[in-house]
Structure formats: structure tokens, C-alpha cells
Amino acid sequence: MVADNLKLVLVVGAGPTGLVLAIELARRGIPFRLIDLRPEPTTWSQAIFIKSRTLEILAALGLEDRFYERGQIVRRVDVYANEACMASYQFGGLDTRFPHILSIPEGETIRILTDELEKLGGAVERGVEFIALSQSSQHVLATLKSHRRGEFDLHASYVVGTDGYHSAVRGAIADDFEGKDYPELWGVVDTGLRNWIHSRDTVCAQLAEPIAIPFPLGESLWRLYFRTDTHGSEVLSRVVERLRKVSPQVDLHDPGEPQYFRSHSRLARRFRIGRVFLAGDAAHVSNPLEGHGMNAGIQDAYNLGWKLSSMVQDKATESLIASYEAERRQTDRAIVQSGDEAYARMMPSGAAALQDLFAFLSTREGQVCAALAESEIALGYESSPVVEEIGETPSVSSRTTKVGYRVGDVDDLILTGRRCTLYDLINGTDPTVFVLLGAAPTAEAVEMLPDLRAAIRDSASKLNLYLAVLSKAEPATLSGRVVLDPKGQLHERLGGDRPRLCLVRPDGHLGFSCAPPSVQPLKTYLGGIFLQA
């Protein structure tokens, strides 16, 4: 039994983070167990906003249509101080296929992800409690408990804790959860709104004290977040009073029972200890009003999934798996800090900072900055130990991808006579190598290709290879998969103002760039993250 499970990954917690990680493992044929303490999925939707970067990830998993069938697009945010609209920003100018936020109840997100996991042959084992673990250099011994089996042991190659703020996995490895708990009381209620004069694709944030912010929730409801000093029966009437500063005749229609909470700001000291990893709320929590928590967790899972799969398959180096913590902890720390700053502006003591925010958002620069921060598409891993740029730095345009950052999409490419997009080429389970050859491939570049193909064959990981040319017709000197880039958008996206060799990682980030194209630097880079075949 131990030997059979040494390639198994135990994922603890079947929220969105755990489900996306399980999907990533299932797509690659990695054995896993996904357990959750709850006998049924939670009915309360804690997170409702899916940001642009997360929408790109869900589209890469083939789930785009299913999410949009159930969600509400948010295109704009208006910021109010009592009756006055102080500033507005929109998402329409963002460099992404998804220039908006999608509002959808977390319960729907869980259902869609669970359905996809089951289509891939996986399942959630519900009513299974994680009790404890011990680990060696070879495996993890986890103690679990279920109603049917009682307490039992499971050997696994790795364990990932995606089990939320009160993570039992984090407790089992005695990892510190550093930060603070805010004392102020907040409330949230799901309701209909009568006589609301604003469009459903707009968030109207009443930031003058006491704060009240209605977010569209799915197709018909609204979720109201509000500051409160009491749980009393008069709470909702006070919320209506605040909303009438924005929409004078508004009233609540069939409101649910208000829920109350206090905010937290915490970050695990380590995202990995030995063979145990943390992701999502088990690793970080931040101000929920910014809506980054679930999105950051899904992005944790998307970053970890391909790396962990490579480790289980004995393809990856220690450097690759160590990069999960190096990349995601830095990014999640920035999100937590942003939440702290936003929270401070919402306090009475933050009045001056809030006025500064209003002034900044009234400028074009501030509006672009706010939309970009909300979208999460500008988060990258430029200081990662497993990203590298060699040789000539590309001429940078607004569409050029910096090494370490996520690659935006490109339309109007042609492969074997058919139109395709860049995302069609990179949204698989393996890294993708591009050789950008410009309009006329040089003799040196063509002569390099046999050695390049040999280097790719020698890697333990499967790599996709495409040759890209600035042409409407395939050059006779080239063989293999040739991508025609007649408008030059692919070259611009990957920095190919000169011939260049690039590697896009399975999570869509640009991991390696080399100009002029050269095989040896790529071999050295691959040797740092993958074992040789």
C-alpha cells in the first residue's frame, strides 16, 4: 500500500483552490485524493468576484462558457462620498480577453469546478477529516478520519493544505500565520434591490462612513457589504439609508439574514515545509472587500499544479518546486499589504488617505492603475529563481511581456492553414517553446533547429515547439509546426523585434527569453528546472 501511494498527492480542502489543484493534477494523470471535512458543499458564497487573470485561467481549463452562463459582468466602479460621485474607473481598456470582473456565487464556482473534476475522473471525498501528519524524506503519513472508516492512515508523496483560514494542515506543520485580526465589525446580506437606478454592470461604492457597498451577485441578487457597530434589528434600515445617498428611492427586496464578520490580515511564514504545501486561505487572508482572496488561491493552485505534477513524475528539479513559495508568497504578500492599505483608508483615521485616493482616481493614471490592480493581470514573478532573460532586451511596447509575467493573448495567427490564437497554443499541460524568426529566417537560425529539437527531446518534460514567422506564407526552408504571424502581434507579445527564443510555462507566464536564439542557454535553463530524460 505504501509503495502504491508514493506517487499520490493528498489535497485537503475542496473549495475553489483545492478543486483547481485537483483538476490540474487530473489533467496530467497524477493520482490524488481530494478530501473535505464538510459532508456537503457549503451553501454560503463567501467569494463572488472572479478577476480577469482568474478568468484567463478558467478559460485555459475549458470552463469559460460555463462560468459566463451563470455570472454577471461588472465593467465599471463608481466611488461615492455620500451623494457625490468622487471618481470612476472602467476595465474596458485592459490588455486581456476578459476586461471586466465576473460576479458569480462561490457555490456556483464550486459546482462548475466539481463537475469538471468528475469529468476528468476525479471526485471529492466528503466527510473526511484531516487529523495529523508526519513526514520523512520519502513520503507523508497522514491520519484521516471518516464516519465510515473511523481513523485511518494514508501514505502520500505530497500533501497540500487548501483547507482555509483555520487550516488543520498548517497547524500540523506548526507553520506561523503572521498578521493581525481587525476588531471592527462588518456585515453582509444578499438581497434584491427595488428602484436601484444604476446599471447591474456597475459597482457603486459608498465609502463615506458608514460604508455600504452593493455588489451585483450572479444574475439577479445583490450582496451588500457594510460597516456596523451592532447586530441589532435596525442594521438593515441603516444600510438602506446609506444606499439612498446613491439611489434615493432604493429599498431591499426579500433580504436574507445578515451575516457578520471581522477581517483578517495574515500570511503564512512558509508556503512549503518538506513535502507539505499551503495554498489559498490556508496560506494567506486579506481584506475581503478587495475580492482578491479566492482569486489568489486559484492562482496559487495554477502555479503549483504543473510543478507538483512534474515532481511526482520525477521530472522536476528541487529548484522548480521551490519556486512555488518564492513566486506565490511574494505575490500573496503584496495582496495582503494592499488589503491593509485599503482597510486603513476605510477607518475614520484614514479620512485624509481616502481623500488622496479620490484625487488619484480622478486622474487617468489613477483610473488605469485601479483597473489594473483589480484585474490582477499585472502580477508577475520577475524575481523568481526559475525565470531568466539572456542577451538583447526587447524593445518594449505596451503589449510586450516581461519575463516572469503572464502572457496576454494574440489573435489572427495561422497554423497549418487554420486561424488560431496564442492561447490556443499555450493553454495545455506542457511548456511551450517559440522561436521568433521575423520575416526572413536566417541561415543561422535554420541551422540551429536540429540541435534545438534534440535539446527538447533530452528534457524529461514534454515541450511543445513552434516556429513563428512574420509572413502570410510558410517559408520553404522551415519544417515542423510553423506559426504564421502576419500582423506581427505574436512577435510583439513575446518581444521579438529581433529573432528570439522564448519558453512559456504551463501556467501562462514567460519563463525564459533569449536573443539571439541559442540552444545552449535554453539547455542550461531546462536543466535547472527539469531532469534529463
PDB file of N, CA and C in Angstrom, residues 240-283:
ATOM      1  N   VAL A 240     -29.979  50.763   4.232  1.00  0.00           N
ATOM      2  CA  VAL A 240     -30.836  51.389   3.225  1.00  0.00           C
ATOM      3  C   VAL A 240     -30.629  52.905   3.218  1.00  0.00           C
ATOM      4  N   GLU A 241     -30.515  53.488   4.398  1.00  0.00           N
ATOM      5  CA  GLU A 241     -30.267  54.922   4.494  1.00  0.00           C
ATOM      6  C   GLU A 241     -28.986  55.314   3.768  1.00  0.00           C
ATOM      7  N   ARG A 242     -27.950  54.512   3.904  1.00  0.00           N
ATOM      8  CA  ARG A 242     -26.694  54.811   3.213  1.00  0.00           C
ATOM      9  C   ARG A 242     -26.833  54.648   1.710  1.00  0.00           C
ATOM     10  N   LEU A 243     -27.551  53.602   1.279  1.00  0.00           N
ATOM     11  CA  LEU A 243     -27.718  53.378  -0.156  1.00  0.00           C
ATOM     12  C   LEU A 243     -28.532  54.487  -0.814  1.00  0.00           C
ATOM     13  N   ARG A 244     -29.441  55.104  -0.054  1.00  0.00           N
ATOM     14  CA  ARG A 244     -30.265  56.164  -0.631  1.00  0.00           C
ATOM     15  C   ARG A 244     -29.469  57.437  -0.911  1.00  0.00           C
ATOM     16  N   LYS A 245     -28.256  57.527  -0.400  1.00  0.00           N
ATOM     17  CA  LYS A 245     -27.371  58.618  -0.802  1.00  0.00           C
ATOM     18  C   LYS A 245     -26.935  58.457  -2.261  1.00  0.00           C
ATOM     19  N   VAL A 246     -26.994  57.216  -2.739  1.00  0.00           N
ATOM     20  CA  VAL A 246     -26.560  56.893  -4.102  1.00  0.00           C
ATOM     21  C   VAL A 246     -27.747  56.705  -5.036  1.00  0.00           C
ATOM     22  N   SER A 247     -28.839  56.163  -4.487  1.00  0.00           N
ATOM     23  CA  SER A 247     -30.055  55.892  -5.265  1.00  0.00           C
ATOM     24  C   SER A 247     -31.247  56.200  -4.359  1.00  0.00           C
ATOM     25  N   PRO A 248     -31.836  57.417  -4.452  1.00  0.00           N
ATOM     26  CA  PRO A 248     -32.743  57.943  -3.417  1.00  0.00           C
ATOM     27  C   PRO A 248     -33.966  57.103  -3.087  1.00  0.00           C
ATOM     28  N   GLN A 249     -34.507  56.313  -4.020  1.00  0.00           N
ATOM     29  CA  GLN A 249     -35.730  55.559  -3.751  1.00  0.00           C
ATOM     30  C   GLN A 249     -35.477  54.067  -3.520  1.00  0.00           C
ATOM     31  N   VAL A 250     -34.252  53.688  -3.339  1.00  0.00           N
ATOM     32  CA  VAL A 250     -33.942  52.261  -3.262  1.00  0.00           C
ATOM     33  C   VAL A 250     -34.499  51.640  -1.991  1.00  0.00           C
ATOM     34  N   ASP A 251     -34.837  50.367  -2.080  1.00  0.00           N
ATOM     35  CA  ASP A 251     -35.258  49.591  -0.920  1.00  0.00           C
ATOM     36  C   ASP A 251     -34.838  48.144  -1.124  1.00  0.00           C
ATOM     37  N   LEU A 252     -34.763  47.407  -0.035  1.00  0.00           N
ATOM     38  CA  LEU A 252     -34.393  46.000  -0.101  1.00  0.00           C
ATOM     39  C   LEU A 252     -35.613  45.155  -0.453  1.00  0.00           C
ATOM     40  N   HIS A 253     -35.375  44.123  -1.245  1.00  0.00           N
ATOM     41  CA  HIS A 253     -36.445  43.187  -1.606  1.00  0.00           C
ATOM     42  C   HIS A 253     -36.048  41.779  -1.171  1.00  0.00           C
ATOM     43  N   ASP A 254     -36.802  41.235  -0.213  1.00  0.00           N
ATOM     44  CA  ASP A 254     -36.598  39.867   0.262  1.00  0.00           C
ATOM     45  C   ASP A 254     -35.146  39.622   0.684  1.00  0.00           C
ATOM     46  N   PRO A 255     -34.647  40.435   1.619  1.00  0.00           N
ATOM     47  CA  PRO A 255     -33.245  40.240   2.042  1.00  0.00           C
ATOM     48  C   PRO A 255     -33.079  38.960   2.840  1.00  0.00           C
ATOM     49  N   GLY A 256     -31.903  38.371   2.734  1.00  0.00           N
ATOM     50  CA  GLY A 256     -31.564  37.218   3.553  1.00  0.00           C
ATOM     51  C   GLY A 256     -31.167  37.654   4.946  1.00  0.00           C
ATOM     52  N   GLU A 257     -30.753  36.699   5.745  1.00  0.00           N
ATOM     53  CA  GLU A 257     -30.306  37.001   7.100  1.00  0.00           C
ATOM     54  C   GLU A 257     -28.891  37.587   7.045  1.00  0.00           C
ATOM     55  N   PRO A 258     -28.668  38.754   7.640  1.00  0.00           N
ATOM     56  CA  PRO A 258     -27.307  39.322   7.612  1.00  0.00           C
ATOM     57  C   PRO A 258     -26.306  38.396   8.291  1.00  0.00           C
ATOM     58  N   GLN A 259     -25.125  38.368   7.737  1.00  0.00           N
ATOM     59  CA  GLN A 259     -24.007  37.634   8.324  1.00  0.00           C
ATOM     60  C   GLN A 259     -22.967  38.672   8.778  1.00  0.00           C
ATOM     61  N   TYR A 260     -22.297  38.380   9.883  1.00  0.00           N
ATOM     62  CA  TYR A 260     -21.346  39.339  10.426  1.00  0.00           C
ATOM     63  C   TYR A 260     -19.951  38.708  10.516  1.00  0.00           C
ATOM     64  N   PHE A 261     -18.953  39.536  10.323  1.00  0.00           N
ATOM     65  CA  PHE A 261     -17.590  39.011  10.334  1.00  0.00           C
ATOM     66  C   PHE A 261     -16.609  40.115  10.702  1.00  0.00           C
ATOM     67  N   ARG A 262     -15.416  39.693  11.057  1.00  0.00           N
ATOM     68  CA  ARG A 262     -14.293  40.609  11.238  1.00  0.00           C
ATOM     69  C   ARG A 262     -13.193  40.218  10.269  1.00  0.00           C
ATOM     70  N   SER A 263     -12.461  41.190   9.791  1.00  0.00           N
ATOM     71  CA  SER A 263     -11.444  40.955   8.772  1.00  0.00           C
ATOM     72  C   SER A 263     -10.133  40.492   9.393  1.00  0.00           C
ATOM     73  N   HIS A 264      -9.366  39.823   8.577  1.00  0.00           N
ATOM     74  CA  HIS A 264      -8.058  39.326   8.990  1.00  0.00           C
ATOM     75  C   HIS A 264      -7.014  39.729   7.940  1.00  0.00           C
ATOM     76  N   SER A 265      -5.807  39.821   8.386  1.00  0.00           N
ATOM     77  CA  SER A 265      -4.672  40.095   7.500  1.00  0.00           C
ATOM     78  C   SER A 265      -3.523  39.207   7.947  1.00  0.00           C
ATOM     79  N   ARG A 266      -3.354  38.091   7.247  1.00  0.00           N
ATOM     80  CA  ARG A 266      -2.354  37.112   7.701  1.00  0.00           C
ATOM     81  C   ARG A 266      -1.664  36.452   6.508  1.00  0.00           C
ATOM     82  N   LEU A 267      -0.419  36.053   6.746  1.00  0.00           N
ATOM     83  CA  LEU A 267       0.394  35.386   5.730  1.00  0.00           C
ATOM     84  C   LEU A 267       1.225  34.312   6.406  1.00  0.00           C
ATOM     85  N   ALA A 268       1.149  33.090   5.887  1.00  0.00           N
ATOM     86  CA  ALA A 268       1.964  32.014   6.449  1.00  0.00           C
ATOM     87  C   ALA A 268       3.446  32.333   6.274  1.00  0.00           C
ATOM     88  N   ARG A 269       4.224  32.005   7.289  1.00  0.00           N
ATOM     89  CA  ARG A 269       5.673  32.247   7.198  1.00  0.00           C
ATOM     90  C   ARG A 269       6.284  31.408   6.079  1.00  0.00           C
ATOM     91  N   ARG A 270       5.789  30.195   5.905  1.00  0.00           N
ATOM     92  CA  ARG A 270       6.256  29.317   4.840  1.00  0.00           C
ATOM     93  C   ARG A 270       5.060  28.777   4.070  1.00  0.00           C
ATOM     94  N   PHE A 271       5.191  28.674   2.759  1.00  0.00           N
ATOM     95  CA  PHE A 271       4.163  28.032   1.931  1.00  0.00           C
ATOM     96  C   PHE A 271       4.498  26.566   1.676  1.00  0.00           C
ATOM     97  N   ARG A 272       5.695  26.169   2.135  1.00  0.00           N
ATOM     98  CA  ARG A 272       6.098  24.770   1.972  1.00  0.00           C
ATOM     99  C   ARG A 272       7.028  24.395   3.109  1.00  0.00           C
ATOM    100  N   ILE A 273       6.749  23.276   3.740  1.00  0.00           N
ATOM    101  CA  ILE A 273       7.667  22.680   4.702  1.00  0.00           C
ATOM    102  C   ILE A 273       7.810  21.215   4.323  1.00  0.00           C
ATOM    103  N   GLY A 274       8.982  20.863   3.786  1.00  0.00           N
ATOM    104  CA  GLY A 274       9.216  19.489   3.339  1.00  0.00           C
ATOM    105  C   GLY A 274       8.298  19.121   2.187  1.00  0.00           C
ATOM    106  N   ARG A 275       7.478  18.100   2.402  1.00  0.00           N
ATOM    107  CA  ARG A 275       6.558  17.609   1.372  1.00  0.00           C
ATOM    108  C   ARG A 275       5.134  18.127   1.569  1.00  0.00           C
ATOM    109  N   VAL A 276       5.002  19.161   2.357  1.00  0.00           N
ATOM    110  CA  VAL A 276       3.681  19.725   2.655  1.00  0.00           C
ATOM    111  C   VAL A 276       3.627  21.171   2.158  1.00  0.00           C
ATOM    112  N   PHE A 277       2.558  21.486   1.443  1.00  0.00           N
ATOM    113  CA  PHE A 277       2.375  22.814   0.858  1.00  0.00           C
ATOM    114  C   PHE A 277       1.085  23.436   1.387  1.00  0.00           C
ATOM    115  N   LEU A 278       1.048  24.762   1.352  1.00  0.00           N
ATOM    116  CA  LEU A 278      -0.162  25.505   1.687  1.00  0.00           C
ATOM    117  C   LEU A 278      -0.550  26.373   0.499  1.00  0.00           C
ATOM    118  N   ALA A 279      -1.854  26.532   0.307  1.00  0.00           N
ATOM    119  CA  ALA A 279      -2.353  27.376  -0.772  1.00  0.00           C
ATOM    120  C   ALA A 279      -3.692  27.961  -0.364  1.00  0.00           C
ATOM    121  N   GLY A 280      -4.074  29.065  -1.020  1.00  0.00           N
ATOM    122  CA  GLY A 280      -5.353  29.690  -0.730  1.00  0.00           C
ATOM    123  C   GLY A 280      -5.394  30.268   0.676  1.00  0.00           C
ATOM    124  N   ASP A 281      -6.579  30.247   1.289  1.00  0.00           N
ATOM    125  CA  ASP A 281      -6.747  30.853   2.612  1.00  0.00           C
ATOM    126  C   ASP A 281      -5.938  30.150   3.697  1.00  0.00           C
ATOM    127  N   ALA A 282      -5.484  28.956   3.446  1.00  0.00           N
ATOM    128  CA  ALA A 282      -4.580  28.305   4.398  1.00  0.00           C
ATOM    129  C   ALA A 282      -3.232  29.005   4.442  1.00  0.00           C
ATOM    130  N   ALA A 283      -2.894  29.726   3.372  1.00  0.00           N
ATOM    131  CA  ALA A 283      -1.594  30.386   3.265  1.00  0.00           C
ATOM    132  C   ALA A 283      -1.676  31.896   3.451  1.00  0.00           C
TER     133      ALA A 283
END
